[in-house]
PDB file of C-alpha atoms in Angstrom:
ATOM      1  CA  MET A   1      77.524 -19.017  -3.096  1.00  0.00           C
ATOM      2  CA  SER A   2      78.042 -17.680   0.107  1.00  0.00           C
ATOM      3  CA  ARG A   3      74.658 -15.335  -0.377  1.00  0.00           C
ATOM      4  CA  PHE A   4      72.632 -18.409  -1.289  1.00  0.00           C
ATOM      5  CA  LEU A   5      73.727 -20.463   2.324  1.00  0.00           C
ATOM      6  CA  LYS A   6      73.022 -17.376   3.913  1.00  0.00           C
ATOM      7  CA  ASP A   7      69.863 -16.654   2.831  1.00  0.00           C
ATOM      8  CA  THR A   8      69.101 -20.261   2.692  1.00  0.00           C
ATOM      9  CA  LYS A   9      69.668 -20.262   6.169  1.00  0.00           C
ATOM     10  CA  LYS A  10      67.669 -17.475   7.128  1.00  0.00           C
ATOM     11  CA  TYR A  11      64.431 -18.499   5.234  1.00  0.00           C
ATOM     12  CA  TYR A  12      64.303 -22.135   6.161  1.00  0.00           C
ATOM     13  CA  LYS A  13      62.279 -21.775   8.870  1.00  0.00           C
ATOM     14  CA  TYR A  14      59.701 -20.237   6.363  1.00  0.00           C
ATOM     15  CA  ALA A  15      60.566 -22.697   3.690  1.00  0.00           C
ATOM     16  CA  ILE A  16      59.292 -25.132   6.573  1.00  0.00           C
ATOM     17  CA  TYR A  17      56.824 -23.598   7.809  1.00  0.00           C
ATOM     18  CA  SER A  18      54.903 -22.904   4.210  1.00  0.00           C
ATOM     19  CA  ALA A  19      55.009 -26.327   3.239  1.00  0.00           C
ATOM     20  CA  LYS A  20      53.506 -27.709   6.718  1.00  0.00           C
ATOM     21  CA  SER A  21      50.602 -25.216   6.054  1.00  0.00           C
ATOM     22  CA  LYS A  22      50.373 -26.574   2.002  1.00  0.00           C
ATOM     23  CA  LEU A  23      50.444 -29.886   3.354  1.00  0.00           C
ATOM     24  CA  GLN A  24      47.411 -29.619   5.882  1.00  0.00           C
ATOM     25  CA  SER A  25      45.273 -27.312   3.497  1.00  0.00           C
ATOM     26  CA  GLU A  26      45.362 -30.066   1.088  1.00  0.00           C
ATOM     27  CA  VAL A  27      43.828 -32.552   3.003  1.00  0.00           C
ATOM     28  CA  ALA A  28      41.462 -29.947   5.377  1.00  0.00           C
ATOM     29  CA  SER A  29      38.186 -30.880   3.321  1.00  0.00           C
ATOM     30  CA  SER A  30      38.774 -33.821   2.868  1.00  0.00           C
ATOM     31  CA  TYR A  31      37.291 -36.999   5.427  1.00  0.00           C
ATOM     32  CA  LEU A  32      40.079 -39.010   4.673  1.00  0.00           C
ATOM     33  CA  ASN A  33      42.602 -36.377   5.540  1.00  0.00           C
ATOM     34  CA  TRP A  34      46.176 -37.993   5.482  1.00  0.00           C
ATOM     35  CA  LEU A  35      45.088 -41.189   4.458  1.00  0.00           C
ATOM     36  CA  TRP A  36      45.066 -39.914   0.698  1.00  0.00           C
ATOM     37  CA  TRP A  37      49.316 -39.793   1.205  1.00  0.00           C
ATOM     38  CA  VAL A  38      49.043 -43.118   1.496  1.00  0.00           C
ATOM     39  CA  LEU A  39      46.052 -44.371  -0.578  1.00  0.00           C
ATOM     40  CA  ASP A  40      46.857 -42.046  -3.194  1.00  0.00           C
ATOM     41  CA  PRO A  41      50.159 -43.480  -4.321  1.00  0.00           C
ATOM     42  CA  ILE A  42      48.863 -47.156  -3.909  1.00  0.00           C
ATOM     43  CA  CYS A  43      46.329 -46.244  -6.203  1.00  0.00           C
ATOM     44  CA  PHE A  44      48.363 -45.410  -8.966  1.00  0.00           C
ATOM     45  CA  MET A  45      50.693 -48.180  -7.969  1.00  0.00           C
ATOM     46  CA  LEU A  46      47.692 -51.188  -8.572  1.00  0.00           C
ATOM     47  CA  ILE A  47      46.482 -49.171 -11.602  1.00  0.00           C
ATOM     48  CA  TYR A  48      49.463 -49.803 -13.565  1.00  0.00           C
ATOM     49  CA  THR A  49      50.425 -53.017 -11.913  1.00  0.00           C
ATOM     50  CA  LEU A  50      47.603 -54.187 -13.473  1.00  0.00           C
ATOM     51  CA  ILE A  51      47.927 -52.895 -16.665  1.00  0.00           C
ATOM     52  CA  PHE A  52      51.352 -53.528 -17.425  1.00  0.00           C
ATOM     53  CA  GLY A  53      51.821 -56.316 -14.944  1.00  0.00           C
ATOM     54  CA  VAL A  54      48.665 -58.228 -16.140  1.00  0.00           C
ATOM     55  CA  VAL A  55      47.460 -56.937 -19.282  1.00  0.00           C
ATOM     56  CA  PHE A  56      50.949 -56.354 -20.816  1.00  0.00           C
ATOM     57  CA  ASN A  57      52.499 -59.314 -18.961  1.00  0.00           C
ATOM     58  CA  ALA A  58      55.366 -57.889 -17.935  1.00  0.00           C
ATOM     59  CA  LYS A  59      58.153 -60.390 -16.335  1.00  0.00           C
ATOM     60  CA  GLU A  60      59.959 -58.132 -14.189  1.00  0.00           C
ATOM     61  CA  GLN A  61      60.975 -59.688 -10.927  1.00  0.00           C
ATOM     62  CA  TYR A  62      59.584 -58.027  -8.215  1.00  0.00           C
ATOM     63  CA  PHE A  63      57.412 -56.056 -10.697  1.00  0.00           C
ATOM     64  CA  THR A  64      55.168 -54.511  -7.803  1.00  0.00           C
ATOM     65  CA  VAL A  65      57.847 -53.162  -6.029  1.00  0.00           C
ATOM     66  CA  PHE A  66      59.994 -52.134  -9.400  1.00  0.00           C
ATOM     67  CA  ILE A  67      56.839 -50.309 -10.381  1.00  0.00           C
ATOM     68  CA  PHE A  68      56.334 -48.158  -7.008  1.00  0.00           C
ATOM     69  CA  ILE A  69      60.073 -47.171  -6.873  1.00  0.00           C
ATOM     70  CA  GLY A  70      60.204 -45.710 -10.502  1.00  0.00           C
ATOM     71  CA  LEU A  71      56.680 -44.018  -9.983  1.00  0.00           C
ATOM     72  CA  THR A  72      57.760 -42.384  -6.860  1.00  0.00           C
ATOM     73  CA  MET A  73      60.985 -40.957  -7.731  1.00  0.00           C
ATOM     74  CA  TRP A  74      59.124 -39.894 -10.948  1.00  0.00           C
ATOM     75  CA  ASP A  75      56.226 -38.176  -9.320  1.00  0.00           C
ATOM     76  CA  PHE A  76      58.804 -35.743  -6.829  1.00  0.00           C
ATOM     77  CA  PHE A  77      60.190 -35.025 -10.402  1.00  0.00           C
ATOM     78  CA  ASN A  78      57.000 -34.385 -12.133  1.00  0.00           C
ATOM     79  CA  LYS A  79      55.116 -32.402  -9.537  1.00  0.00           C
ATOM     80  CA  THR A  80      57.861 -30.420  -8.538  1.00  0.00           C
ATOM     81  CA  LEU A  81      58.350 -29.236 -11.946  1.00  0.00           C
ATOM     82  CA  GLN A  82      55.108 -28.671 -13.352  1.00  0.00           C
ATOM     83  CA  GLN A  83      54.714 -26.534 -10.041  1.00  0.00           C
ATOM     84  CA  SER A  84      57.365 -24.329 -10.544  1.00  0.00           C
ATOM     85  CA  VAL A  85      56.755 -22.813 -14.268  1.00  0.00           C
ATOM     86  CA  LYS A  86      54.033 -20.970 -12.600  1.00  0.00           C
ATOM     87  CA  ILE A  87      55.421 -20.517  -8.706  1.00  0.00           C
ATOM     88  CA  VAL A  88      56.251 -16.670  -9.008  1.00  0.00           C
ATOM     89  CA  LYS A  89      53.300 -15.852 -10.369  1.00  0.00           C
ATOM     90  CA  ASN A  90      51.214 -18.179  -8.080  1.00  0.00           C
ATOM     91  CA  ASN A  91      52.537 -16.127  -5.248  1.00  0.00           C
ATOM     92  CA  LYS A  92      52.164 -12.665  -6.380  1.00  0.00           C
ATOM     93  CA  SER A  93      51.251 -11.915  -3.101  1.00  0.00           C
ATOM     94  CA  ILE A  94      54.246 -13.119  -1.288  1.00  0.00           C
ATOM     95  CA  VAL A  95      56.515 -11.709  -4.120  1.00  0.00           C
ATOM     96  CA  ALA A  96      55.070  -7.949  -4.451  1.00  0.00           C
ATOM     97  CA  LYS A  97      54.868  -7.222  -0.674  1.00  0.00           C
ATOM     98  CA  VAL A  98      57.943  -8.622   0.952  1.00  0.00           C
ATOM     99  CA  TYR A  99      61.207  -9.599  -0.204  1.00  0.00           C
ATOM    100  CA  LEU A 100      61.821 -13.326  -0.794  1.00  0.00           C
ATOM    101  CA  PRO A 101      64.647 -15.086  -2.984  1.00  0.00           C
ATOM    102  CA  LYS A 102      62.722 -16.633  -5.109  1.00  0.00           C
ATOM    103  CA  TYR A 103      64.172 -20.211  -4.867  1.00  0.00           C
ATOM    104  CA  ILE A 104      62.572 -20.571  -1.629  1.00  0.00           C
ATOM    105  CA  LEU A 105      59.402 -20.927  -3.319  1.00  0.00           C
ATOM    106  CA  VAL A 106      60.768 -23.984  -5.496  1.00  0.00           C
ATOM    107  CA  MET A 107      62.034 -25.134  -2.005  1.00  0.00           C
ATOM    108  CA  VAL A 108      58.800 -25.149  -0.297  1.00  0.00           C
ATOM    109  CA  ARG A 109      57.142 -27.433  -3.484  1.00  0.00           C
ATOM    110  CA  MET A 110      60.214 -29.923  -2.938  1.00  0.00           C
ATOM    111  CA  PHE A 111      59.419 -30.074   0.616  1.00  0.00           C
ATOM    112  CA  VAL A 112      55.747 -30.675   0.626  1.00  0.00           C
ATOM    113  CA  ASN A 113      56.585 -33.273  -2.529  1.00  0.00           C
ATOM    114  CA  GLY A 114      59.644 -34.750  -0.489  1.00  0.00           C
ATOM    115  CA  PHE A 115      57.087 -35.431   2.258  1.00  0.00           C
ATOM    116  CA  LYS A 116      54.509 -37.196  -0.227  1.00  0.00           C
ATOM    117  CA  MET A 117      57.718 -39.259  -1.591  1.00  0.00           C
ATOM    118  CA  LEU A 118      58.713 -40.469   2.138  1.00  0.00           C
ATOM    119  CA  ILE A 119      55.435 -41.524   2.756  1.00  0.00           C
ATOM    120  CA  SER A 120      55.836 -43.566  -0.544  1.00  0.00           C
ATOM    121  CA  PHE A 121      58.875 -44.832   0.217  1.00  0.00           C
ATOM    122  CA  GLY A 122      57.817 -46.039   3.687  1.00  0.00           C
ATOM    123  CA  ILE A 123      54.886 -47.982   1.472  1.00  0.00           C
ATOM    124  CA  VAL A 124      57.969 -49.428  -0.865  1.00  0.00           C
ATOM    125  CA  ILE A 125      59.886 -50.644   2.276  1.00  0.00           C
ATOM    126  CA  ILE A 126      56.942 -52.511   3.363  1.00  0.00           C
ATOM    127  CA  MET A 127      55.962 -53.997   0.249  1.00  0.00           C
ATOM    128  CA  MET A 128      59.591 -55.349   0.263  1.00  0.00           C
ATOM    129  CA  VAL A 129      59.326 -56.910   3.167  1.00  0.00           C
ATOM    130  CA  ILE A 130      56.007 -58.564   2.052  1.00  0.00           C
ATOM    131  CA  TYR A 131      57.711 -59.798  -0.940  1.00  0.00           C
ATOM    132  CA  ARG A 132      60.829 -61.187   0.456  1.00  0.00           C
ATOM    133  CA  VAL A 133      63.071 -58.786  -1.264  1.00  0.00           C
ATOM    134  CA  PRO A 134      66.679 -59.638  -0.407  1.00  0.00           C
ATOM    135  CA  VAL A 135      68.521 -56.510   1.117  1.00  0.00           C
ATOM    136  CA  SER A 136      72.115 -55.438   1.196  1.00  0.00           C
ATOM    137  CA  PHE A 137      74.531 -52.687   1.778  1.00  0.00           C
ATOM    138  CA  ASN A 138      74.125 -51.813  -1.749  1.00  0.00           C
ATOM    139  CA  ILE A 139      71.538 -50.026  -0.548  1.00  0.00           C
ATOM    140  CA  LEU A 140      73.295 -47.160   0.776  1.00  0.00           C
ATOM    141  CA  TYR A 141      73.615 -46.106  -2.686  1.00  0.00           C
ATOM    142  CA  MET A 142      70.136 -44.691  -2.341  1.00  0.00           C
ATOM    143  CA  ILE A 143      71.630 -41.744  -0.139  1.00  0.00           C
ATOM    144  CA  PRO A 144      73.629 -40.295  -3.568  1.00  0.00           C
ATOM    145  CA  ILE A 145      70.896 -41.446  -5.626  1.00  0.00           C
ATOM    146  CA  MET A 146      68.206 -39.478  -3.443  1.00  0.00           C
ATOM    147  CA  LEU A 147      70.916 -36.572  -3.015  1.00  0.00           C
ATOM    148  CA  THR A 148      71.168 -36.169  -7.135  1.00  0.00           C
ATOM    149  CA  LEU A 149      67.602 -36.267  -7.582  1.00  0.00           C
ATOM    150  CA  PHE A 150      66.789 -33.278  -5.292  1.00  0.00           C
ATOM    151  CA  LEU A 151      69.801 -31.596  -6.683  1.00  0.00           C
ATOM    152  CA  PHE A 152      68.635 -32.726 -10.241  1.00  0.00           C
ATOM    153  CA  THR A 153      64.565 -31.214  -9.488  1.00  0.00           C
ATOM    154  CA  PHE A 154      65.887 -28.288  -7.745  1.00  0.00           C
ATOM    155  CA  GLY A 155      68.288 -27.045 -10.675  1.00  0.00           C
ATOM    156  CA  CYS A 156      65.264 -27.818 -13.323  1.00  0.00           C
ATOM    157  CA  SER A 157      62.967 -26.192 -11.497  1.00  0.00           C
ATOM    158  CA  THR A 158      64.454 -22.978 -10.580  1.00  0.00           C
ATOM    159  CA  ILE A 159      65.436 -22.211 -14.155  1.00  0.00           C
ATOM    160  CA  VAL A 160      61.828 -23.212 -15.117  1.00  0.00           C
ATOM    161  CA  ALA A 161      60.675 -20.783 -12.283  1.00  0.00           C
ATOM    162  CA  HIS A 162      62.704 -17.973 -13.742  1.00  0.00           C
ATOM    163  CA  PHE A 163      61.303 -18.572 -17.876  1.00  0.00           C
ATOM    164  CA  GLY A 164      58.112 -19.000 -16.609  1.00  0.00           C
ATOM    165  CA  VAL A 165      57.742 -15.606 -15.483  1.00  0.00           C
ATOM    166  CA  PHE A 166      57.938 -14.469 -18.980  1.00  0.00           C
ATOM    167  CA  VAL A 167      56.939 -16.936 -21.218  1.00  0.00           C
ATOM    168  CA  GLN A 168      53.248 -17.673 -21.074  1.00  0.00           C
ATOM    169  CA  ASP A 169      52.906 -20.920 -22.412  1.00  0.00           C
ATOM    170  CA  LEU A 170      56.051 -22.780 -21.009  1.00  0.00           C
ATOM    171  CA  SER A 171      53.738 -24.852 -19.195  1.00  0.00           C
ATOM    172  CA  ASN A 172      52.532 -26.236 -22.208  1.00  0.00           C
ATOM    173  CA  VAL A 173      55.929 -26.911 -23.751  1.00  0.00           C
ATOM    174  CA  ILE A 174      57.346 -28.449 -20.147  1.00  0.00           C
ATOM    175  CA  ASN A 175      53.916 -31.038 -20.185  1.00  0.00           C
ATOM    176  CA  ILE A 176      54.574 -32.090 -23.506  1.00  0.00           C
ATOM    177  CA  VAL A 177      58.741 -32.728 -22.364  1.00  0.00           C
ATOM    178  CA  LEU A 178      57.238 -34.227 -19.070  1.00  0.00           C
ATOM    179  CA  ARG A 179      55.236 -36.484 -21.141  1.00  0.00           C
ATOM    180  CA  LEU A 180      57.830 -37.598 -23.688  1.00  0.00           C
ATOM    181  CA  LEU A 181      60.304 -38.500 -20.737  1.00  0.00           C
ATOM    182  CA  PHE A 182      57.697 -40.160 -18.896  1.00  0.00           C
ATOM    183  CA  TYR A 183      57.996 -42.957 -21.355  1.00  0.00           C
ATOM    184  CA  ILE A 184      61.295 -42.969 -21.930  1.00  0.00           C
ATOM    185  CA  THR A 185      62.603 -43.298 -18.879  1.00  0.00           C
ATOM    186  CA  GLY A 186      61.449 -46.833 -18.075  1.00  0.00           C
ATOM    187  CA  ILE A 187      59.136 -46.664 -15.300  1.00  0.00           C
ATOM    188  CA  PHE A 188      57.633 -49.259 -16.316  1.00  0.00           C
ATOM    189  CA  TYR A 189      60.207 -51.349 -17.971  1.00  0.00           C
ATOM    190  CA  ASN A 190      64.126 -51.953 -17.640  1.00  0.00           C
ATOM    191  CA  VAL A 191      66.321 -49.803 -19.882  1.00  0.00           C
ATOM    192  CA  GLU A 192      68.913 -52.369 -20.217  1.00  0.00           C
ATOM    193  CA  THR A 193      67.109 -55.462 -21.054  1.00  0.00           C
ATOM    194  CA  ARG A 194      63.610 -54.091 -22.904  1.00  0.00           C
ATOM    195  CA  LEU A 195      65.803 -52.033 -25.465  1.00  0.00           C
ATOM    196  CA  ALA A 196      69.080 -54.557 -25.479  1.00  0.00           C
ATOM    197  CA  LYS A 197      67.999 -54.809 -29.157  1.00  0.00           C
ATOM    198  CA  PHE A 198      68.972 -51.102 -29.612  1.00  0.00           C
ATOM    199  CA  ALA A 199      72.298 -51.426 -28.083  1.00  0.00           C
ATOM    200  CA  PRO A 200      74.291 -49.401 -28.112  1.00  0.00           C
ATOM    201  CA  TRP A 201      71.508 -47.107 -27.758  1.00  0.00           C
ATOM    202  CA  ASN A 202      69.729 -48.292 -24.649  1.00  0.00           C
ATOM    203  CA  LYS A 203      73.255 -47.468 -22.497  1.00  0.00           C
ATOM    204  CA  VAL A 204      72.826 -43.755 -24.258  1.00  0.00           C
ATOM    205  CA  ILE A 205      69.171 -43.420 -23.320  1.00  0.00           C
ATOM    206  CA  LEU A 206      70.010 -44.492 -19.754  1.00  0.00           C
ATOM    207  CA  HIS A 207      73.499 -42.428 -18.984  1.00  0.00           C
ATOM    208  CA  CYS A 208      71.978 -39.637 -20.909  1.00  0.00           C
ATOM    209  CA  ASN A 209      68.725 -39.029 -19.284  1.00  0.00           C
ATOM    210  CA  PRO A 210      69.637 -38.613 -15.225  1.00  0.00           C
ATOM    211  CA  LEU A 211      65.858 -39.626 -14.419  1.00  0.00           C
ATOM    212  CA  ALA A 212      66.778 -43.247 -16.136  1.00  0.00           C
ATOM    213  CA  LEU A 213      69.934 -43.395 -14.599  1.00  0.00           C
ATOM    214  CA  LEU A 214      68.509 -42.841 -11.190  1.00  0.00           C
ATOM    215  CA  LEU A 215      65.341 -45.092 -11.653  1.00  0.00           C
ATOM    216  CA  THR A 216      67.565 -47.683 -12.594  1.00  0.00           C
ATOM    217  CA  SER A 217      69.983 -47.168  -9.716  1.00  0.00           C
ATOM    218  CA  ALA A 218      67.733 -47.399  -7.519  1.00  0.00           C
ATOM    219  CA  ARG A 219      66.245 -50.242  -8.474  1.00  0.00           C
ATOM    220  CA  LYS A 220      69.574 -52.085  -8.355  1.00  0.00           C
ATOM    221  CA  CYS A 221      70.464 -51.323  -5.138  1.00  0.00           C
ATOM    222  CA  MET A 222      67.068 -51.717  -3.690  1.00  0.00           C
ATOM    223  CA  ILE A 223      65.705 -55.120  -5.170  1.00  0.00           C
ATOM    224  CA  TYR A 224      68.438 -56.784  -7.129  1.00  0.00           C
ATOM    225  CA  ASP A 225      71.409 -56.255  -4.779  1.00  0.00           C
ATOM    226  CA  GLN A 226      73.672 -55.007  -7.296  1.00  0.00           C
ATOM    227  CA  THR A 227      75.652 -51.715  -7.445  1.00  0.00           C
ATOM    228  CA  PRO A 228      74.221 -48.755  -9.329  1.00  0.00           C
ATOM    229  CA  ALA A 229      76.920 -47.039 -12.460  1.00  0.00           C
ATOM    230  CA  ARG A 230      79.054 -45.245  -9.865  1.00  0.00           C
ATOM    231  CA  LYS A 231      80.836 -43.119 -12.665  1.00  0.00           C
ATOM    232  CA  PHE A 232      77.801 -42.166 -14.341  1.00  0.00           C
ATOM    233  CA  LEU A 233      75.754 -41.278 -10.618  1.00  0.00           C
ATOM    234  CA  LEU A 234      78.656 -39.244  -9.817  1.00  0.00           C
ATOM    235  CA  LEU A 235      78.852 -37.311 -12.957  1.00  0.00           C
ATOM    236  CA  TRP A 236      75.134 -36.291 -12.970  1.00  0.00           C
ATOM    237  CA  MET A 237      76.057 -35.459  -9.266  1.00  0.00           C
ATOM    238  CA  VAL A 238      78.296 -33.108 -10.363  1.00  0.00           C
ATOM    239  CA  LEU A 239      75.767 -31.763 -13.262  1.00  0.00           C
ATOM    240  CA  SER A 240      72.859 -31.479 -11.004  1.00  0.00           C
ATOM    241  CA  PHE A 241      74.879 -29.349  -8.521  1.00  0.00           C
ATOM    242  CA  ILE A 242      76.420 -26.973 -11.540  1.00  0.00           C
ATOM    243  CA  LEU A 243      72.397 -26.864 -12.861  1.00  0.00           C
ATOM    244  CA  SER A 244      71.677 -25.667  -9.264  1.00  0.00           C
ATOM    245  CA  ALA A 245      74.048 -23.084  -9.118  1.00  0.00           C
ATOM    246  CA  ILE A 246      73.139 -22.050 -12.375  1.00  0.00           C
ATOM    247  CA  GLY A 247      69.278 -21.945 -11.731  1.00  0.00           C
ATOM    248  CA  VAL A 248      69.885 -19.722  -8.195  1.00  0.00           C
ATOM    249  CA  LYS A 249      72.262 -17.415 -10.030  1.00  0.00           C
ATOM    250  CA  ILE A 250      69.501 -16.822 -13.118  1.00  0.00           C
ATOM    251  CA  ILE A 251      67.065 -15.744  -9.932  1.00  0.00           C
ATOM    252  CA  TYR A 252      69.303 -13.579  -8.193  1.00  0.00           C
ATOM    253  CA  LYS A 253      70.165 -11.487 -11.036  1.00  0.00           C
ATOM    254  CA  TYR A 254      66.932 -11.203 -12.450  1.00  0.00           C
ATOM    255  CA  GLU A 255      64.388 -11.598  -9.855  1.00  0.00           C
ATOM    256  CA  ASN A 256      63.957  -7.894  -9.169  1.00  0.00           C
ATOM    257  CA  SER A 257      62.459  -7.456 -12.300  1.00  0.00           C
ATOM    258  CA  TYR A 258      59.699  -9.807 -11.922  1.00  0.00           C
ATOM    259  CA  VAL A 259      57.385  -7.810  -9.863  1.00  0.00           C
ATOM    260  CA  LYS A 260      57.251  -5.945 -13.056  1.00  0.00           C
ATOM    261  CA  VAL A 261      56.215  -8.663 -15.305  1.00  0.00           C
ATOM    262  CA  ILE A 262      53.908 -10.377 -12.702  1.00  0.00           C
TER     263      ILE A 262
END
């Protein structure tokens, strides 16, 4: 832990600088520039709202806000995990020349995707004002919810970053797993109500799938003025911390062998 804190402090500025550079390079050649960071999530939200809200006649209250919260949090996890699988190989020029804790590469992607998620949540807040969604102090639960999301994403991403060095087809496997998670996480539906007829399995899906729990918890405290399942939220926060510690430990143990493989 002390080594992790020391290295994070040492390379933190590099991670910030690298994230800024990647963000700038993403929009450098486009006409609308940074506006794409706003337009992209809005367009996806409108498409999914049309499909599930109109075509499939979803009746969830504040459905547009409901679906945007789910898409925003899912997009952060999904992109970070996918990008982490080949992150060491994609940064071969850096890894081969200078020493850099490989989990820092994951942090860079998290900073990039986290910045985009912050913009999306800004849009969520605007939408909440437009739809007159009632807000209470329950919204403060978003702090532990987002902390858990960051820890869980970091833990999963560091682990796949390690195995991605040695397993060539891991990215294909991860894509299949993410596709499955996409449909069982409840991005477009309420896990508790839509799967109520499968009780108590709906609770199992909700509490054993951290992403489903986090999305549901975020919607409860942001839209419906409800308290999330605090015990399970705390449980997954602890488990996510342990997962992150395992991921960092694995990288520290094997990172010297990465250069030989890539």
